[in-house]
């Protein structure tokens, strides 16, 4: 007698002539979905595991903001202000508009392929599996090294406050604080990240209030209304664009949201919405802060561009607010580090699940916490390299990988929608699936060409290693890469048991 479990909202065609047993089993205690199909002719058993879907729109947005780190404005304020020669608000607006093109592309691709993997998955499914692997290999620079960057940034401030504590000890402690929450689960990460995101936003709001109070008291420009932070006739456009190229990296957090697709409720709608909502929130925070900071401190002369934000914070709030600033920066780096580790582990999980990376290591899901724990631990060990690497060296790697990934996602939209699915019957289709992605790809590739020579060399070496590994796996391209078979209908939500 044949028996099988049937799920609601699932449409599977089963050939009962060759099928003896068909089982769809969702273990609600384990929160891992499992599908088994046993066939008479060969006894083949097919199994699939997916991550637990628990994240809502607000949680995904908060995770994105946590990765983005609202406090990063203060880290880039001095350098961006000097580069743009005081027109930092104008530079932020240009950067924001440029990033939006790529953000729309990420949203479109997340709707088409709501599974973990981000740029790796999108390129693999839309253009070519081998190219997808190289993009995934390259983007690992961005995802895996960002947790290290957050540790290094926090260490700078902690060493200033506690100069007697060894640098290596701070790196070890900070790495542990981001690895443990990441293993405990994405829902836990979203909940804790929400608290720290709120704290950062509160700090930015206090900064706004104190800055407005200082301006009304006659400090700086002495007015709340001025066009100088936005436009200066004496400053050439290329100068402002140079500042914008730096500030584009302030918005990098949006791409991490697509790596959470397999853990998000209704990802086809939630992920694209979350990307736009997160970018709008960050745009308001960054552009508003840039406007007020430039008014209260006109010009672009600082004792040190790296610590310029500290000068402005002290100017408007004194020593107490300066101490609060250091605390907020460390909390921001913590939440950013946890969010970065969460996203990076999902990219490694996607590549491990596809057997592109060792499956037993990176395709493993923790039996209790339902997270790719082994990948998280690997990322933690990589973060420990911050003991010997400098912040400047790590950032060069990240910039290289991020911009290549952005360009590939824009091109994936063209390949998937405009070419493969022939979305080109109306003018709107041409705008959505050709012109906007081309603009996004063109802008990011232009920024990529303006990276420092050292970044291009180091990134090129990493890509060469990836190409060598790809040649090894495919035996000089004579064999295909393993590829995850995607079917959104084999992700059921509820279980109904029937015996027959």
CSV table of C-alpha atoms in Angstrom, one decimal:
chain,number,residue,atom,x,y,z
A,1,UNK,CA,0.0,0.0,0.0
A,2,UNK,CA,1.3,3.4,-0.9
A,3,UNK,CA,1.4,6.2,1.7
A,4,UNK,CA,2.5,9.7,1.4
A,5,UNK,CA,2.4,13.1,3.1
A,6,UNK,CA,0.9,16.0,1.2
A,7,UNK,CA,1.6,19.7,1.9
A,8,UNK,CA,-0.6,22.7,1.4
A,9,UNK,CA,0.4,25.2,-1.3
A,10,UNK,CA,2.6,22.7,-3.1
A,11,UNK,CA,2.3,21.4,-6.6
A,12,UNK,CA,4.2,18.3,-7.4
A,13,UNK,CA,3.6,16.0,-10.3
A,14,UNK,CA,4.3,12.4,-9.3
A,15,UNK,CA,4.5,9.5,-11.7
A,16,UNK,CA,2.9,6.8,-9.7
A,17,UNK,CA,3.7,4.2,-12.2
A,18,UNK,CA,7.4,4.3,-11.3
A,19,UNK,CA,7.1,5.6,-7.7
A,20,UNK,CA,6.7,3.3,-4.8
A,21,UNK,CA,6.9,5.8,-1.9
A,22,UNK,CA,6.8,9.6,-1.9
A,23,UNK,CA,7.4,11.4,1.4
A,24,UNK,CA,7.3,15.1,2.2
A,25,UNK,CA,8.4,15.6,5.8
A,26,UNK,CA,8.7,18.8,7.6
A,27,UNK,CA,10.0,18.4,11.1
A,28,UNK,CA,8.6,21.3,13.0
A,29,UNK,CA,10.8,20.6,16.1
A,30,UNK,CA,14.0,20.5,14.0
A,31,UNK,CA,12.7,23.4,11.7
A,32,UNK,CA,14.4,21.8,8.7
A,33,UNK,CA,12.4,20.9,5.7
A,34,UNK,CA,13.2,17.5,4.1
A,35,UNK,CA,12.0,15.9,1.0
A,36,UNK,CA,12.5,12.2,0.1
A,37,UNK,CA,11.5,10.5,-3.1
A,38,UNK,CA,12.1,6.7,-3.4
A,39,UNK,CA,11.8,5.2,-6.8
A,40,UNK,CA,11.3,1.5,-7.8
A,41,UNK,CA,13.7,1.6,-10.7
A,42,UNK,CA,16.9,2.1,-8.9
A,43,UNK,CA,15.8,3.0,-5.4
A,44,UNK,CA,17.2,6.5,-5.7
A,45,UNK,CA,16.6,8.7,-2.6
A,46,UNK,CA,16.6,12.4,-3.2
A,47,UNK,CA,16.9,14.6,-0.1
A,48,UNK,CA,16.9,18.4,0.3
A,49,UNK,CA,17.4,20.6,3.4
A,50,UNK,CA,16.6,24.3,3.6
A,51,UNK,CA,17.2,26.9,6.2
A,52,UNK,CA,14.3,27.9,8.6
A,53,UNK,CA,12.0,30.6,7.3
A,54,UNK,CA,11.4,33.0,10.3
A,55,UNK,CA,12.4,36.5,9.2
A,56,UNK,CA,9.8,39.2,8.6
A,57,UNK,CA,10.2,42.4,6.7
A,58,UNK,CA,11.2,44.5,9.7
A,59,UNK,CA,13.8,42.0,10.9
A,60,UNK,CA,15.4,41.8,7.4
A,61,UNK,CA,15.5,45.6,7.3
A,62,UNK,CA,17.1,45.8,10.7
A,63,UNK,CA,19.7,43.2,9.7
A,64,UNK,CA,20.5,45.2,6.6
A,65,UNK,CA,20.9,48.4,8.6
A,66,UNK,CA,23.0,46.5,11.2
A,67,UNK,CA,25.3,45.4,8.4
A,68,UNK,CA,25.3,48.8,6.9
A,69,UNK,CA,26.2,50.3,10.3
A,70,UNK,CA,24.7,53.9,10.6
A,71,UNK,CA,27.8,55.0,12.5
A,72,UNK,CA,29.9,54.4,9.4
A,73,UNK,CA,29.0,58.0,8.4
A,74,UNK,CA,31.3,59.2,11.1
A,75,UNK,CA,34.1,56.8,10.0
A,76,UNK,CA,34.1,58.2,6.4
A,77,UNK,CA,33.1,61.8,7.2
A,78,UNK,CA,36.6,63.3,7.3
A,79,UNK,CA,38.0,61.6,4.2
A,80,UNK,CA,34.8,62.2,2.1
A,81,UNK,CA,34.6,65.8,3.2
A,82,UNK,CA,38.2,66.5,2.2
A,83,UNK,CA,37.9,64.6,-1.1
A,84,UNK,CA,34.7,66.4,-2.1
A,85,UNK,CA,36.2,69.7,-0.8
A,86,UNK,CA,33.2,70.4,1.5
A,87,UNK,CA,30.4,69.4,-0.8
A,88,UNK,CA,29.8,66.1,1.1
A,89,UNK,CA,26.0,66.3,1.0
A,90,UNK,CA,26.1,66.6,-2.8
A,91,UNK,CA,28.5,63.6,-2.9
A,92,UNK,CA,26.2,61.6,-0.7
A,93,UNK,CA,23.2,62.3,-3.0
A,94,UNK,CA,25.1,61.2,-6.1
A,95,UNK,CA,26.3,58.0,-4.3
A,96,UNK,CA,22.8,57.2,-3.1
A,97,UNK,CA,21.3,57.6,-6.6
A,98,UNK,CA,24.0,55.5,-8.2
A,99,UNK,CA,23.6,52.7,-5.6
A,100,UNK,CA,19.8,52.6,-6.2
A,101,UNK,CA,20.3,51.3,-9.7
A,102,UNK,CA,22.2,48.3,-8.4
A,103,UNK,CA,19.7,47.9,-5.5
A,104,UNK,CA,16.8,47.6,-8.0
A,105,UNK,CA,18.8,44.9,-9.8
A,106,UNK,CA,19.3,43.0,-6.5
A,107,UNK,CA,15.6,43.2,-5.8
A,108,UNK,CA,14.6,41.9,-9.2
A,109,UNK,CA,17.1,38.9,-9.0
A,110,UNK,CA,16.0,38.1,-5.4
A,111,UNK,CA,12.4,37.9,-6.7
A,112,UNK,CA,13.5,35.5,-9.5
A,113,UNK,CA,15.7,33.3,-7.3
A,114,UNK,CA,14.7,33.5,-3.6
A,115,UNK,CA,17.5,31.3,-2.3
A,116,UNK,CA,20.8,32.0,-0.4
A,117,UNK,CA,23.8,33.0,-2.4
A,118,UNK,CA,23.4,36.6,-3.5
A,119,UNK,CA,25.6,37.6,-6.5
A,120,UNK,CA,26.9,34.0,-6.8
A,121,UNK,CA,23.5,32.5,-7.2
A,122,UNK,CA,22.2,35.2,-9.5
A,123,UNK,CA,25.1,35.0,-11.9
A,124,UNK,CA,25.2,31.2,-11.8
A,125,UNK,CA,21.5,30.9,-12.6
A,126,UNK,CA,21.3,33.8,-15.2
A,127,UNK,CA,24.6,33.8,-17.0
A,128,UNK,CA,26.9,30.9,-16.5
A,129,UNK,CA,27.7,28.4,-13.6
A,130,UNK,CA,31.5,28.9,-14.1
A,131,UNK,CA,31.2,32.7,-14.1
A,132,UNK,CA,28.9,32.4,-11.1
A,133,UNK,CA,31.5,30.5,-9.2
A,134,UNK,CA,34.2,33.1,-10.0
A,135,UNK,CA,31.8,35.9,-8.8
A,136,UNK,CA,31.0,33.9,-5.6
A,137,UNK,CA,34.7,33.3,-5.1
A,138,UNK,CA,35.4,37.1,-5.5
A,139,UNK,CA,32.5,38.2,-3.3
A,140,UNK,CA,33.8,36.1,-0.5
A,141,UNK,CA,36.4,38.8,-0.1
A,142,UNK,CA,33.6,41.2,0.7
A,143,UNK,CA,31.6,39.0,3.0
A,144,UNK,CA,34.3,37.1,4.8
A,145,UNK,CA,36.5,40.1,5.5
A,146,UNK,CA,33.9,42.6,6.6
A,147,UNK,CA,33.7,41.0,10.1
A,148,UNK,CA,37.4,41.5,10.4
A,149,UNK,CA,37.1,45.1,9.4
A,150,UNK,CA,34.5,45.7,12.2
A,151,UNK,CA,36.9,44.1,14.7
A,152,UNK,CA,39.8,46.3,13.5
A,153,UNK,CA,37.7,49.5,13.6
A,154,UNK,CA,36.6,48.8,17.1
A,155,UNK,CA,40.2,48.0,18.2
A,156,UNK,CA,41.3,51.5,17.0
A,157,UNK,CA,39.0,53.1,19.6
A,158,UNK,CA,39.5,50.6,22.3
A,159,UNK,CA,43.3,50.9,22.1
A,160,UNK,CA,42.9,54.7,22.5
A,161,UNK,CA,40.8,54.2,25.7
A,162,UNK,CA,42.8,51.2,27.0
A,163,UNK,CA,46.3,51.5,25.6
A,164,UNK,CA,47.7,48.8,27.9
A,165,UNK,CA,45.6,46.0,26.4
A,166,UNK,CA,47.3,44.1,23.6
A,167,UNK,CA,45.9,44.5,20.1
A,168,UNK,CA,45.7,40.7,19.6
A,169,UNK,CA,43.6,40.3,22.7
A,170,UNK,CA,41.0,42.8,21.4
A,171,UNK,CA,40.8,41.0,18.1
A,172,UNK,CA,40.2,37.6,19.8
A,173,UNK,CA,37.6,39.0,22.1
A,174,UNK,CA,35.7,40.9,19.4
A,175,UNK,CA,35.8,38.0,17.1
A,176,UNK,CA,34.2,35.8,19.8
A,177,UNK,CA,31.5,38.4,20.4
A,178,UNK,CA,30.4,38.3,16.7
A,179,UNK,CA,30.8,34.5,16.1
A,180,UNK,CA,28.7,33.3,19.1
A,181,UNK,CA,25.5,35.3,18.3
A,182,UNK,CA,25.8,34.3,14.6
A,183,UNK,CA,25.8,30.6,15.6
A,184,UNK,CA,22.8,31.0,18.0
A,185,UNK,CA,20.6,31.8,15.0
A,186,UNK,CA,19.5,34.4,12.5
A,187,UNK,CA,16.4,35.2,14.5
A,188,UNK,CA,18.5,35.9,17.6
A,189,UNK,CA,20.9,37.9,15.5
A,190,UNK,CA,17.9,40.0,14.1
A,191,UNK,CA,16.6,40.6,17.6
A,192,UNK,CA,19.9,41.7,19.1
A,193,UNK,CA,20.8,43.6,15.9
A,194,UNK,CA,17.5,45.5,16.3
A,195,UNK,CA,18.5,46.8,19.7
A,196,UNK,CA,21.9,48.0,18.6
A,197,UNK,CA,20.5,49.6,15.4
A,198,UNK,CA,18.0,51.5,17.5
A,199,UNK,CA,20.8,52.7,19.8
A,200,UNK,CA,22.8,53.9,16.8
A,201,UNK,CA,19.8,55.7,15.2
A,202,UNK,CA,19.1,57.3,18.6
A,203,UNK,CA,22.7,58.6,18.7
A,204,UNK,CA,22.4,60.0,15.2
A,205,UNK,CA,19.2,61.8,16.3
A,206,UNK,CA,20.9,63.2,19.3
A,207,UNK,CA,23.7,64.4,17.1
A,208,UNK,CA,21.2,66.1,14.9
A,209,UNK,CA,19.5,67.9,17.9
A,210,UNK,CA,22.8,69.1,19.3
A,211,UNK,CA,24.0,70.2,15.9
A,212,UNK,CA,20.8,72.2,15.3
A,213,UNK,CA,21.2,73.7,18.8
A,214,UNK,CA,24.7,74.8,18.0
A,215,UNK,CA,23.7,76.3,14.7
A,216,UNK,CA,20.9,78.3,16.3
A,217,UNK,CA,23.4,79.5,18.9
A,218,UNK,CA,25.5,81.0,16.0
A,219,UNK,CA,28.2,78.4,15.6
A,220,UNK,CA,29.5,77.3,12.2
A,221,UNK,CA,27.3,78.7,9.4
A,222,UNK,CA,24.9,80.1,12.0
A,223,UNK,CA,21.9,79.0,10.0
A,224,UNK,CA,19.8,75.9,9.3
A,225,UNK,CA,19.4,76.7,5.6
A,226,UNK,CA,22.3,76.8,3.1
A,227,UNK,CA,23.1,75.4,-0.3
A,228,UNK,CA,26.8,75.1,0.4
A,229,UNK,CA,26.8,71.4,1.5
A,230,UNK,CA,25.0,70.5,-1.6
A,231,UNK,CA,26.5,72.7,-4.3
A,232,UNK,CA,29.5,75.1,-4.6
A,233,UNK,CA,30.1,76.8,-7.9
A,234,UNK,CA,33.8,76.9,-7.2
A,235,UNK,CA,34.0,73.1,-6.9
A,236,UNK,CA,34.2,71.1,-10.1
A,237,UNK,CA,31.9,68.1,-10.7
A,238,UNK,CA,34.8,65.5,-10.9
A,239,UNK,CA,35.8,66.5,-7.4
A,240,UNK,CA,32.3,65.8,-6.1
A,241,UNK,CA,32.2,62.5,-8.0
A,242,UNK,CA,35.5,61.5,-6.4
A,243,UNK,CA,33.8,62.0,-3.0
A,244,UNK,CA,30.8,60.0,-4.2
A,245,UNK,CA,33.0,57.1,-5.2
A,246,UNK,CA,34.2,56.8,-1.6
A,247,UNK,CA,30.7,57.2,-0.1
A,248,UNK,CA,29.2,54.4,-2.3
A,249,UNK,CA,30.8,52.0,0.1
A,250,UNK,CA,28.7,53.4,2.9
A,251,UNK,CA,25.7,51.7,1.3
A,252,UNK,CA,27.2,48.2,0.9
A,253,UNK,CA,24.8,46.6,3.4
A,254,UNK,CA,21.9,46.3,1.1
A,255,UNK,CA,23.4,43.4,-0.9
A,256,UNK,CA,23.6,41.3,2.3
A,257,UNK,CA,19.8,41.0,2.4
A,258,UNK,CA,19.6,38.7,-0.6
A,259,UNK,CA,21.7,36.1,1.3
A,260,UNK,CA,18.8,35.7,3.8
A,261,UNK,CA,16.3,34.7,1.2
A,262,UNK,CA,16.0,31.1,2.4
A,263,UNK,CA,15.3,32.3,6.0
A,264,UNK,CA,12.8,35.0,5.0
A,265,UNK,CA,9.0,34.6,5.0
A,266,UNK,CA,7.7,35.2,1.4
A,267,UNK,CA,11.2,36.3,0.1
A,268,UNK,CA,10.0,37.1,-3.4
A,269,UNK,CA,8.2,40.2,-2.0
A,270,UNK,CA,10.0,40.7,1.3
A,271,UNK,CA,13.6,40.9,0.1
A,272,UNK,CA,13.1,43.6,-2.7
A,273,UNK,CA,11.0,45.7,-0.3
A,274,UNK,CA,13.5,45.4,2.5
A,275,UNK,CA,16.3,46.5,0.2
A,276,UNK,CA,14.5,49.7,-0.8
A,277,UNK,CA,13.3,50.5,2.7
A,278,UNK,CA,16.8,50.0,4.1
A,279,UNK,CA,18.4,52.2,1.5
A,280,UNK,CA,15.8,55.0,2.0
A,281,UNK,CA,16.4,54.9,5.8
A,282,UNK,CA,20.2,55.0,5.3
A,283,UNK,CA,19.9,57.7,2.7
A,284,UNK,CA,18.0,60.0,5.1
A,285,UNK,CA,20.5,59.3,8.0
A,286,UNK,CA,23.6,59.9,5.9
A,287,UNK,CA,22.4,62.8,3.8
A,288,UNK,CA,20.8,64.6,6.9
A,289,UNK,CA,24.0,64.0,9.0
A,290,UNK,CA,26.2,65.3,6.1
A,291,UNK,CA,24.1,68.4,5.7
A,292,UNK,CA,24.2,69.3,9.4
A,293,UNK,CA,27.8,68.4,10.0
A,294,UNK,CA,28.9,70.6,7.1
A,295,UNK,CA,26.9,73.5,8.4
A,296,UNK,CA,28.3,73.3,11.9
A,297,UNK,CA,31.9,72.8,10.6
A,298,UNK,CA,32.1,74.7,7.2
A,299,UNK,CA,35.1,73.9,5.0
A,300,UNK,CA,37.2,70.8,5.0
A,301,UNK,CA,40.2,71.5,7.2
A,302,UNK,CA,40.7,69.1,10.1
A,303,UNK,CA,43.5,68.2,12.5
A,304,UNK,CA,43.2,64.7,11.1
A,305,UNK,CA,40.7,63.5,8.4
A,306,UNK,CA,40.5,60.1,10.0
A,307,UNK,CA,39.3,61.5,13.3
A,308,UNK,CA,37.4,64.5,11.9
A,309,UNK,CA,34.1,63.2,13.2
A,310,UNK,CA,35.5,63.3,16.7
A,311,UNK,CA,36.2,67.0,16.3
A,312,UNK,CA,32.6,67.7,15.2
A,313,UNK,CA,31.1,65.6,17.9
A,314,UNK,CA,33.2,67.3,20.6
A,315,UNK,CA,32.3,70.7,19.1
A,316,UNK,CA,28.5,70.1,19.5
A,317,UNK,CA,28.4,67.9,22.6
A,318,UNK,CA,31.6,68.2,24.6
A,319,UNK,CA,33.5,65.4,26.4
A,320,UNK,CA,30.3,63.5,27.6
A,321,UNK,CA,28.9,63.2,24.0
A,322,UNK,CA,32.4,62.3,22.8
A,323,UNK,CA,32.5,59.3,25.2
A,324,UNK,CA,29.0,58.4,24.1
A,325,UNK,CA,30.2,58.6,20.5
A,326,UNK,CA,33.0,56.0,21.1
A,327,UNK,CA,30.5,53.6,22.8
A,328,UNK,CA,28.0,54.0,19.8
A,329,UNK,CA,30.8,53.3,17.3
A,330,UNK,CA,31.8,50.1,19.1
A,331,UNK,CA,28.1,49.0,19.3
A,332,UNK,CA,27.7,49.8,15.6
A,333,UNK,CA,30.7,47.8,14.7
A,334,UNK,CA,29.4,44.9,16.8
A,335,UNK,CA,26.0,44.8,15.1
A,336,UNK,CA,27.7,45.2,11.7
A,337,UNK,CA,30.1,42.4,12.4
A,338,UNK,CA,27.3,40.0,13.5
A,339,UNK,CA,25.2,40.8,10.4
A,340,UNK,CA,28.2,40.5,8.1
A,341,UNK,CA,29.1,37.1,9.6
A,342,UNK,CA,25.5,36.0,9.2
A,343,UNK,CA,25.4,36.9,5.5
A,344,UNK,CA,28.9,35.6,4.8
A,345,UNK,CA,28.0,32.2,6.2
A,346,UNK,CA,25.0,32.0,4.0
A,347,UNK,CA,27.1,32.5,0.9
A,348,UNK,CA,29.5,29.8,2.0
A,349,UNK,CA,26.5,27.6,2.8
A,350,UNK,CA,25.1,28.1,-0.7
A,351,UNK,CA,28.4,27.2,-2.3
A,352,UNK,CA,28.8,24.2,0.0
A,353,UNK,CA,25.3,23.0,-0.6
A,354,UNK,CA,26.1,23.1,-4.4
A,355,UNK,CA,29.3,21.0,-3.6
A,356,UNK,CA,31.3,23.9,-5.1
A,357,UNK,CA,33.0,24.1,-1.7
A,358,UNK,CA,33.4,21.0,0.5
A,359,UNK,CA,29.9,20.1,1.3
A,360,UNK,CA,30.6,18.4,4.7
A,361,UNK,CA,32.1,21.6,5.9
A,362,UNK,CA,30.2,24.5,4.4
A,363,UNK,CA,26.9,22.7,3.6
A,364,UNK,CA,26.4,21.7,7.2
A,365,UNK,CA,23.5,23.0,9.3
A,366,UNK,CA,23.7,22.9,13.1
A,367,UNK,CA,21.3,20.4,14.5
A,368,UNK,CA,20.0,22.7,17.2
A,369,UNK,CA,20.4,26.2,16.0
A,370,UNK,CA,19.7,25.6,12.3
A,371,UNK,CA,22.6,27.8,11.2
A,372,UNK,CA,25.6,27.0,9.0
A,373,UNK,CA,27.8,26.9,12.1
A,374,UNK,CA,30.9,25.4,10.5
A,375,UNK,CA,31.0,28.2,8.0
A,376,UNK,CA,30.6,30.8,10.8
A,377,UNK,CA,33.5,29.3,12.7
A,378,UNK,CA,35.7,29.4,9.5
A,379,UNK,CA,34.8,33.1,9.2
A,380,UNK,CA,35.8,33.6,12.8
A,381,UNK,CA,39.2,32.1,12.2
A,382,UNK,CA,39.6,34.4,9.2
A,383,UNK,CA,38.8,37.4,11.4
A,384,UNK,CA,41.7,36.4,13.7
A,385,UNK,CA,44.0,37.4,10.8
A,386,UNK,CA,43.2,41.0,12.0
A,387,UNK,CA,46.0,40.3,14.5
A,388,UNK,CA,48.6,40.7,11.7
A,389,UNK,CA,46.7,42.5,8.9
A,390,UNK,CA,46.0,46.3,8.8
A,391,UNK,CA,42.6,48.0,8.2
A,392,UNK,CA,43.9,49.5,5.0
A,393,UNK,CA,44.9,46.1,3.6
A,394,UNK,CA,41.6,44.5,4.3
A,395,UNK,CA,39.5,47.4,2.9
A,396,UNK,CA,41.4,47.1,-0.4
A,397,UNK,CA,40.2,43.5,-0.7
A,398,UNK,CA,36.6,44.3,0.2
A,399,UNK,CA,36.3,47.1,-2.4
A,400,UNK,CA,37.6,44.9,-5.2
A,401,UNK,CA,35.0,42.1,-4.5
A,402,UNK,CA,32.0,44.3,-3.8
A,403,UNK,CA,32.2,46.3,-7.1
A,404,UNK,CA,32.6,43.2,-9.2
A,405,UNK,CA,29.6,41.6,-7.5
A,406,UNK,CA,27.5,44.7,-8.1
A,407,UNK,CA,28.4,44.8,-11.8
A,408,UNK,CA,27.6,41.0,-12.2
A,409,UNK,CA,24.1,41.4,-10.6
A,410,UNK,CA,23.2,44.2,-12.9
A,411,UNK,CA,24.3,42.1,-15.9
A,412,UNK,CA,22.3,39.2,-14.5
A,413,UNK,CA,19.1,41.2,-14.7
A,414,UNK,CA,19.7,41.8,-18.4
A,415,UNK,CA,20.6,38.1,-19.0
A,416,UNK,CA,17.6,36.7,-17.1
A,417,UNK,CA,14.8,39.1,-17.9
A,418,UNK,CA,15.7,40.9,-21.1
A,419,UNK,CA,17.4,38.1,-23.0
A,420,UNK,CA,16.2,34.8,-21.6
A,421,UNK,CA,12.6,35.7,-20.7
A,422,UNK,CA,12.2,38.3,-23.4
A,423,UNK,CA,11.0,41.1,-21.2
A,424,UNK,CA,11.3,43.7,-23.9
A,425,UNK,CA,7.8,44.3,-25.3
A,426,UNK,CA,7.3,47.8,-23.8
A,427,UNK,CA,9.3,50.9,-23.1
A,428,UNK,CA,9.0,50.1,-19.4
A,429,UNK,CA,10.5,46.7,-19.9
A,430,UNK,CA,13.5,48.3,-21.7
A,431,UNK,CA,14.0,50.7,-18.8
A,432,UNK,CA,13.7,48.1,-16.1
A,433,UNK,CA,15.6,45.2,-17.7
A,434,UNK,CA,18.1,46.9,-19.9
A,435,UNK,CA,18.8,50.6,-19.4
A,436,UNK,CA,18.8,50.8,-15.6
A,437,UNK,CA,20.9,47.6,-15.1
A,438,UNK,CA,23.3,48.9,-17.8
A,439,UNK,CA,23.7,52.2,-15.9
A,440,UNK,CA,24.2,50.3,-12.6
A,441,UNK,CA,26.9,48.1,-14.2
A,442,UNK,CA,28.6,51.0,-15.9
A,443,UNK,CA,28.8,53.1,-12.8
A,444,UNK,CA,30.2,50.2,-10.6
A,445,UNK,CA,32.8,49.2,-13.3
A,446,UNK,CA,33.9,52.9,-13.5
A,447,UNK,CA,34.4,52.9,-9.8
A,448,UNK,CA,36.3,49.6,-10.0
A,449,UNK,CA,38.8,51.1,-12.5
A,450,UNK,CA,39.5,53.9,-9.9
A,451,UNK,CA,40.6,51.5,-7.2
A,452,UNK,CA,44.2,51.7,-6.0
A,453,UNK,CA,46.7,49.7,-7.9
A,454,UNK,CA,47.5,47.5,-4.9
A,455,UNK,CA,43.8,46.6,-4.6
A,456,UNK,CA,43.7,45.5,-8.2
A,457,UNK,CA,46.8,43.4,-7.8
A,458,UNK,CA,45.7,41.7,-4.6
A,459,UNK,CA,42.2,41.2,-6.0
A,460,UNK,CA,43.6,39.8,-9.3
A,461,UNK,CA,45.7,37.3,-7.4
A,462,UNK,CA,42.6,36.1,-5.4
A,463,UNK,CA,40.6,35.7,-8.7
A,464,UNK,CA,43.5,33.8,-10.2
A,465,UNK,CA,43.5,31.3,-7.3
A,466,UNK,CA,39.7,30.9,-7.8
A,467,UNK,CA,40.2,30.3,-11.5
A,468,UNK,CA,42.8,27.6,-10.7
A,469,UNK,CA,40.4,26.0,-8.3
A,470,UNK,CA,37.6,26.1,-10.9
A,471,UNK,CA,39.8,24.5,-13.6
A,472,UNK,CA,40.7,21.7,-11.0
A,473,UNK,CA,37.0,21.1,-10.2
A,474,UNK,CA,35.9,21.0,-13.9
A,475,UNK,CA,39.0,19.1,-15.1
A,476,UNK,CA,39.9,22.0,-17.5
A,477,UNK,CA,36.2,22.7,-18.1
A,478,UNK,CA,35.4,19.2,-19.4
A,479,UNK,CA,33.0,18.6,-16.6
A,480,UNK,CA,30.2,20.9,-15.3
A,481,UNK,CA,29.9,22.4,-11.9
A,482,UNK,CA,27.5,21.0,-9.4
A,483,UNK,CA,24.4,23.2,-9.4
A,484,UNK,CA,21.6,23.5,-6.9
A,485,UNK,CA,18.2,22.5,-8.4
A,486,UNK,CA,15.9,25.4,-7.6
A,487,UNK,CA,12.2,25.0,-7.4
A,488,UNK,CA,10.3,27.5,-5.2
A,489,UNK,CA,7.3,25.2,-5.1
A,490,UNK,CA,9.3,22.6,-3.1
A,491,UNK,CA,9.3,25.0,-0.1
A,492,UNK,CA,6.1,24.2,1.6
A,493,UNK,CA,4.6,26.1,4.5
A,494,UNK,CA,2.2,23.8,6.3
A,495,UNK,CA,1.8,20.0,6.6
A,496,UNK,CA,-1.3,17.9,6.1
A,497,UNK,CA,-0.9,14.2,6.7
A,498,UNK,CA,-3.0,11.7,4.8
A,499,UNK,CA,-2.8,7.9,4.7
A,500,UNK,CA,-3.9,6.0,1.7
